Structures are given as C-alpha cells and as structure tokens.
Amino acid sequence: MSSEVLLDVQNAGIQFGGLKAVSGFNMKINKGELVGLIGPNGAGKTTSFNLLTGVYVPTEGNIFFDGKKINGLPPFKVTRLGMSRTFQNIRLFDELSVLDNVKVAYHSLANDSVMSSVFRLPSYFKNELEMENKAMEFLKIFELDKYKDETAKNLPYGKQRRLEIARALAANPHLLLLDEPAAGMNPFETKELMDLIAFIRKQFGLTILLIEHDMNLVMGICERIYVLDHGVLLAEGSPEEIRNNPKVVEAYLGEEIV
C-alpha cells in the first residue's frame, strides 16, 4: 500500500443557516486504503460525502484530492478528476437497460464533438462501439452480463446495488465512495458484497471510502475507521481501537460494537 495521500480533508465543514451539519472534519486517506466512515443516524456521514464530491461547497476548511484543491468544483469535474460514488438510496436510470446504465458513465467522460454526434460521423459509431464493449466487460466482472437488456428497475435489489457500483467504476475512479452499500441486504447478500468490495479493490487498484451501519462489514474489511457524531469527528483508528473506544460505544447508545 502506498503512503501517498490521495484525499486530504482539512477542518472542513458546512453550515445550513444556523445549523452546523459538519464542523472541523479532518481526514487523510492514502492511495490503496480501504477506510470506513461510521456514526449514528444524523451524524453527518452523507453530508461529508456530499462535501467531498462537490454536491455541497464547504463553508469552512479545505478539501484536497490528489494534491488539487477541489473546494467549489461541481460534481462532474470532481468525477473527471477521479472520484466516483454510489448513493444510500440507489440511483439508477430505472427505465434504461442494464447495459445503458453503465454506458452512461462512459458518455460522461467521452470526448466526442457535438458535430460527430449530431451527424453520426464514423468517429461517433466507433466511440459507441468502444463504450459498449467496455460496458460489457464491466457487466461480466459483476456477473450482470446476462441481464444486459433487462430494464434496471426489474433487477433484484442486490443486483441493482452491483449495477450501481459497476456504473461508478465505469467512470474510472481512483477513489470510490460507497454510501451504505449493504442497506436493505440480507446476511447472504452482505457477505457477497464484502467479497465484491475486496475483489474490485484488488482488481482495479482502488482506494475506497465506505459509509456503513453494518458493523460486521465495516470491521471485517476496513483498515482504518473514522467516527462522526453530530457532525464532529469523534474518533479515528484501527477496527480494534474503534471497537474498544468508550466514546464510540457511547455514541452508539451503549450498544457493544461487534
């Protein structure tokens, strides 16, 4: 694993009116790491993801990605720099096919000219074929190729999650942000997800930041964990350190973190 810092969050925060949703948030993630971000409901986890990906502009602090300050960049520019994400509530293009959902990610990075697309020049068809072939490669990796013509909304829940991750990876990220990928999954699907995350990390050489409530998943795959509570960083450390941190246990209403 590289010790080179990929993501450096320095005292970042955001305020909505008089409410500080996240304040003084610090995080460093090295290239190749798999890091968890946990906390009770309302702790500010998804808000932090929105800060990192350009959905929100921080009202304090700075965010650096691969050495570049990204404060205020719109989401599509953050994506082009190499940061991609999934969402807590699955956001697929429900009426599009499985294949087209993945091709959308390639279109966002395409360099086709308007003229090529409007007049259907040879370069347009060449690029379309390349994108389709690449999308099919991803679907095979995620064992979704046999569903390529299926409408996305008709996939079982677990496969919709796989498709969303496949689409995020098609954007060729260096850092993949997963927002509660195990939400709504049964234990068998969660175990499959853990194996999938480990596989794609190795296969694509990814750095991964993961929000998750399933502590078995977090403790089972993350190397380091950050804990948020009421928008403030409560703790950071290895899974063992987090599991035995009294402040973290208290934040989870006194329940033992297994």
Short mmCIF file of C-alpha atoms in Angstrom, two decimals:
data_model
loop_
_atom_site.label_atom_id
_atom_site.label_comp_id
_atom_site.label_asym_id
_atom_site.label_seq_id
_atom_site.Cartn_x
_atom_site.Cartn_y
_atom_site.Cartn_z
CA MET A 1 0.00 0.00 0.00
CA SER A 2 1.25 3.47 -0.90
CA SER A 3 1.76 6.08 1.82
CA GLU A 4 0.97 8.79 -0.72
CA VAL A 5 -2.03 10.85 0.39
CA LEU A 6 -4.91 10.75 -2.10
CA LEU A 7 -7.57 12.58 -0.07
CA ASP A 8 -6.76 15.27 2.46
CA VAL A 9 -9.67 16.93 4.28
CA GLN A 10 -8.61 19.87 6.45
CA ASN A 11 -11.06 21.27 9.01
CA ALA A 12 -13.90 21.03 6.50
CA GLY A 13 -17.44 21.86 7.44
CA ILE A 14 -20.75 23.19 6.23
CA GLN A 15 -23.41 25.32 7.83
CA PHE A 16 -27.04 25.49 6.75
CA GLY A 17 -28.44 28.71 8.20
CA GLY A 18 -27.68 28.49 11.90
CA LEU A 19 -27.08 24.73 11.86
CA LYS A 20 -23.57 23.33 11.62
CA ALA A 21 -24.11 19.98 9.90
CA VAL A 22 -20.39 19.13 9.81
CA SER A 23 -17.63 21.03 11.57
CA GLY A 24 -13.85 20.76 11.76
CA PHE A 25 -13.76 17.49 9.82
CA ASN A 26 -10.25 16.14 9.20
CA MET A 27 -9.44 13.02 7.21
CA LYS A 28 -6.46 11.65 5.31
CA ILE A 29 -6.68 8.62 3.04
CA ASN A 30 -3.62 7.12 1.40
CA LYS A 31 -3.67 5.56 -2.03
CA GLY A 32 -4.81 1.94 -1.86
CA GLU A 33 -6.51 2.13 1.55
CA LEU A 34 -9.98 0.89 2.43
CA VAL A 35 -11.36 3.27 5.05
CA GLY A 36 -14.70 3.32 6.87
CA LEU A 37 -16.79 6.29 7.98
CA ILE A 38 -19.34 5.41 10.64
CA GLY A 39 -21.63 7.13 13.13
CA PRO A 40 -25.21 7.18 14.39
CA ASN A 41 -28.06 8.37 12.18
CA GLY A 42 -27.77 12.11 11.64
CA ALA A 43 -24.05 12.14 12.41
CA GLY A 44 -23.19 13.91 9.15
CA LYS A 45 -21.78 10.99 7.15
CA THR A 46 -23.68 11.52 3.89
CA THR A 47 -23.24 15.29 4.26
CA SER A 48 -19.48 14.65 4.39
CA PHE A 49 -19.72 12.58 1.20
CA ASN A 50 -21.61 15.46 -0.42
CA LEU A 51 -18.82 17.83 0.57
CA LEU A 52 -16.17 15.56 -0.90
CA THR A 53 -17.98 15.07 -4.21
CA GLY A 54 -18.99 18.68 -4.87
CA VAL A 55 -22.70 18.38 -4.09
CA TYR A 56 -22.13 20.87 -1.25
CA VAL A 57 -19.50 23.62 -1.08
CA PRO A 58 -17.76 23.71 2.31
CA THR A 59 -18.31 26.88 4.32
CA GLU A 60 -15.09 26.21 6.21
CA GLY A 61 -11.84 24.35 5.63
CA ASN A 62 -10.34 22.81 2.51
CA ILE A 63 -10.51 19.54 0.59
CA PHE A 64 -7.58 18.30 -1.50
CA PHE A 65 -7.83 15.37 -3.90
CA ASP A 66 -4.62 14.01 -5.40
CA GLY A 67 -2.92 17.28 -4.45
CA LYS A 68 -5.56 19.51 -6.07
CA LYS A 69 -7.89 21.75 -4.07
CA ILE A 70 -11.43 20.83 -5.06
CA ASN A 71 -13.49 23.26 -2.97
CA GLY A 72 -16.35 24.55 -5.09
CA LEU A 73 -15.81 22.22 -8.05
CA PRO A 74 -19.11 20.86 -9.45
CA PRO A 75 -19.68 17.10 -9.16
CA PHE A 76 -18.94 16.33 -12.82
CA LYS A 77 -15.49 17.93 -12.52
CA VAL A 78 -14.78 16.02 -9.31
CA THR A 79 -15.75 12.83 -11.15
CA ARG A 80 -13.40 13.65 -14.02
CA LEU A 81 -10.57 14.12 -11.53
CA GLY A 82 -11.10 10.52 -10.40
CA MET A 83 -13.63 10.42 -7.56
CA SER A 84 -16.83 8.42 -8.01
CA ARG A 85 -19.64 7.42 -5.65
CA THR A 86 -22.75 5.39 -5.04
CA PHE A 87 -25.75 6.57 -3.03
CA GLN A 88 -27.55 5.44 0.11
CA ASN A 89 -30.75 5.23 -1.95
CA ILE A 90 -29.96 3.50 -5.22
CA ARG A 91 -29.95 5.99 -8.09
CA LEU A 92 -30.13 4.08 -11.32
CA PHE A 93 -31.79 5.14 -14.55
CA ASP A 94 -34.74 2.85 -13.88
CA GLU A 95 -36.19 2.83 -17.38
CA LEU A 96 -32.86 2.23 -19.13
CA SER A 97 -31.35 -1.17 -19.72
CA VAL A 98 -28.61 -2.56 -17.51
CA LEU A 99 -26.13 -2.05 -20.34
CA ASP A 100 -27.17 1.57 -20.96
CA ASN A 101 -26.83 2.37 -17.24
CA VAL A 102 -23.13 1.53 -17.45
CA LYS A 103 -22.66 3.23 -20.83
CA VAL A 104 -23.94 6.48 -19.29
CA ALA A 105 -20.79 6.64 -17.17
CA TYR A 106 -18.61 6.37 -20.27
CA HIS A 107 -20.60 9.08 -22.04
CA SER A 108 -19.81 11.45 -19.16
CA LEU A 109 -16.10 11.03 -19.94
CA ALA A 110 -16.40 10.91 -23.74
CA ASN A 111 -14.63 13.47 -25.92
CA ASP A 112 -16.99 13.25 -28.88
CA SER A 113 -17.67 16.55 -30.63
CA VAL A 114 -21.22 17.81 -30.99
CA MET A 115 -20.86 17.60 -34.78
CA SER A 116 -19.79 13.94 -34.59
CA SER A 117 -22.84 13.07 -32.51
CA VAL A 118 -25.39 15.11 -34.47
CA PHE A 119 -24.26 13.98 -37.92
CA ARG A 120 -23.43 10.42 -36.84
CA LEU A 121 -19.91 10.57 -38.22
CA PRO A 122 -17.75 7.40 -38.26
CA SER A 123 -15.97 8.53 -35.08
CA TYR A 124 -19.33 8.56 -33.28
CA PHE A 125 -20.06 4.92 -34.14
CA LYS A 126 -16.50 3.92 -33.28
CA ASN A 127 -16.76 5.52 -29.84
CA GLU A 128 -20.20 3.98 -29.26
CA LEU A 129 -18.86 0.51 -30.03
CA GLU A 130 -15.87 1.02 -27.73
CA MET A 131 -18.16 2.15 -24.91
CA GLU A 132 -20.47 -0.81 -25.40
CA ASN A 133 -17.57 -3.25 -25.33
CA LYS A 134 -16.14 -1.68 -22.18
CA ALA A 135 -19.57 -1.70 -20.52
CA MET A 136 -20.00 -5.40 -21.32
CA GLU A 137 -16.61 -6.11 -19.74
CA PHE A 138 -17.81 -4.49 -16.52
CA LEU A 139 -21.09 -6.38 -16.59
CA LYS A 140 -19.19 -9.66 -16.92
CA ILE A 141 -16.99 -8.80 -13.94
CA PHE A 142 -20.10 -8.11 -11.87
CA GLU A 143 -21.94 -11.16 -13.26
CA LEU A 144 -24.62 -8.95 -14.77
CA ASP A 145 -23.91 -9.58 -18.46
CA LYS A 146 -26.87 -11.93 -18.87
CA TYR A 147 -29.15 -9.09 -17.68
CA LYS A 148 -27.74 -6.54 -20.16
CA ASP A 149 -31.08 -5.97 -21.91
CA GLU A 150 -33.14 -6.07 -18.71
CA THR A 151 -34.67 -2.80 -17.52
CA ALA A 152 -32.72 -1.70 -14.45
CA LYS A 153 -35.80 -1.37 -12.22
CA ASN A 154 -36.61 -5.05 -12.78
CA LEU A 155 -33.36 -6.32 -11.28
CA PRO A 156 -33.44 -7.84 -7.77
CA TYR A 157 -32.26 -5.40 -5.08
CA GLY A 158 -28.82 -6.93 -4.59
CA LYS A 159 -28.12 -6.85 -8.33
CA GLN A 160 -29.24 -3.22 -8.50
CA ARG A 161 -26.53 -2.48 -5.94
CA ARG A 162 -24.00 -4.34 -8.08
CA LEU A 163 -25.08 -2.35 -11.11
CA GLU A 164 -24.71 0.94 -9.28
CA ILE A 165 -21.16 0.01 -8.22
CA ALA A 166 -20.36 -1.13 -11.76
CA ARG A 167 -21.56 2.21 -13.13
CA ALA A 168 -19.46 4.11 -10.58
CA LEU A 169 -16.39 2.10 -11.56
CA ALA A 170 -17.00 2.74 -15.26
CA ALA A 171 -16.10 6.38 -14.58
CA ASN A 172 -12.54 5.11 -13.97
CA PRO A 173 -12.12 6.49 -10.44
CA HIS A 174 -9.04 6.49 -8.23
CA LEU A 175 -11.25 6.88 -5.16
CA LEU A 176 -14.59 5.09 -4.85
CA LEU A 177 -17.08 6.30 -2.23
CA LEU A 178 -19.72 3.78 -1.18
CA ASP A 179 -22.68 5.17 0.77
CA GLU A 180 -24.28 2.35 2.78
CA PRO A 181 -23.96 -0.30 0.07
CA ALA A 182 -25.32 -3.03 2.37
CA ALA A 183 -28.52 -1.15 3.21
CA GLY A 184 -31.52 -3.43 2.74
CA MET A 185 -29.42 -6.54 2.17
CA ASN A 186 -29.82 -9.87 3.92
CA PRO A 187 -26.77 -11.54 5.57
CA PHE A 188 -26.02 -13.65 2.49
CA GLU A 189 -26.11 -10.60 0.19
CA THR A 190 -23.94 -8.66 2.64
CA LYS A 191 -21.31 -11.41 2.61
CA GLU A 192 -21.36 -11.37 -1.19
CA LEU A 193 -20.94 -7.58 -1.07
CA MET A 194 -17.89 -7.87 1.22
CA ASP A 195 -16.29 -10.28 -1.22
CA LEU A 196 -17.16 -7.98 -4.13
CA ILE A 197 -15.61 -4.92 -2.46
CA ALA A 198 -12.41 -6.85 -1.71
CA PHE A 199 -12.33 -8.10 -5.31
CA ILE A 200 -12.82 -4.74 -7.03
CA ARG A 201 -10.28 -3.10 -4.74
CA LYS A 202 -7.66 -5.59 -5.86
CA GLN A 203 -8.82 -5.83 -9.49
CA PHE A 204 -8.89 -2.08 -10.11
CA GLY A 205 -6.24 -0.92 -7.62
CA LEU A 206 -8.82 1.28 -5.93
CA THR A 207 -8.86 3.42 -2.85
CA ILE A 208 -12.23 3.05 -1.12
CA LEU A 209 -14.11 5.14 1.45
CA LEU A 210 -17.14 3.37 2.86
CA ILE A 211 -20.15 4.58 4.89
CA GLU A 212 -21.92 1.69 6.51
CA HIS A 213 -24.12 0.81 9.51
CA ASP A 214 -23.39 -2.92 9.32
CA MET A 215 -20.53 -3.20 11.81
CA ASN A 216 -19.68 -6.74 10.80
CA LEU A 217 -18.98 -5.48 7.29
CA VAL A 218 -17.04 -2.41 8.46
CA MET A 219 -14.93 -4.29 10.98
CA GLY A 220 -14.38 -7.12 8.52
CA ILE A 221 -12.89 -5.18 5.61
CA CYS A 222 -11.78 -1.68 6.70
CA GLU A 223 -8.19 -0.96 7.68
CA ARG A 224 -8.98 2.33 9.40
CA ILE A 225 -12.23 3.85 10.59
CA TYR A 226 -13.38 7.42 11.22
CA VAL A 227 -16.32 8.03 13.54
CA LEU A 228 -18.62 11.05 13.28
CA ASP A 229 -21.14 12.14 15.88
CA HIS A 230 -23.35 15.23 15.48
CA GLY A 231 -21.14 16.48 12.66
CA VAL A 232 -17.92 16.31 14.66
CA LEU A 233 -15.12 13.77 14.37
CA LEU A 234 -15.30 11.58 17.46
CA ALA A 235 -12.50 9.07 16.86
CA GLU A 236 -10.15 7.56 14.27
CA GLY A 237 -8.20 4.34 14.38
CA SER A 238 -7.97 0.68 13.53
CA PRO A 239 -11.08 -1.53 13.82
CA GLU A 240 -9.79 -2.86 17.14
CA GLU A 241 -9.19 0.64 18.51
CA ILE A 242 -12.64 1.79 17.42
CA ARG A 243 -14.33 -1.32 18.83
CA ASN A 244 -12.82 -0.61 22.27
CA ASN A 245 -13.22 3.18 22.30
CA PRO A 246 -15.64 4.15 25.12
CA LYS A 247 -16.74 7.34 23.34
CA VAL A 248 -17.66 5.37 20.23
CA VAL A 249 -19.59 2.78 22.23
CA GLU A 250 -21.48 5.58 23.98
CA ALA A 251 -22.30 7.25 20.67
CA TYR A 252 -23.93 4.01 19.59
CA LEU A 253 -26.35 4.21 22.57
CA GLY A 254 -24.27 1.95 24.74
CA GLU A 255 -24.53 -1.00 22.38
CA GLU A 256 -21.43 -3.14 22.02
CA ILE A 257 -19.83 -2.85 18.60
CA VAL A 258 -19.25 -6.39 17.40
#
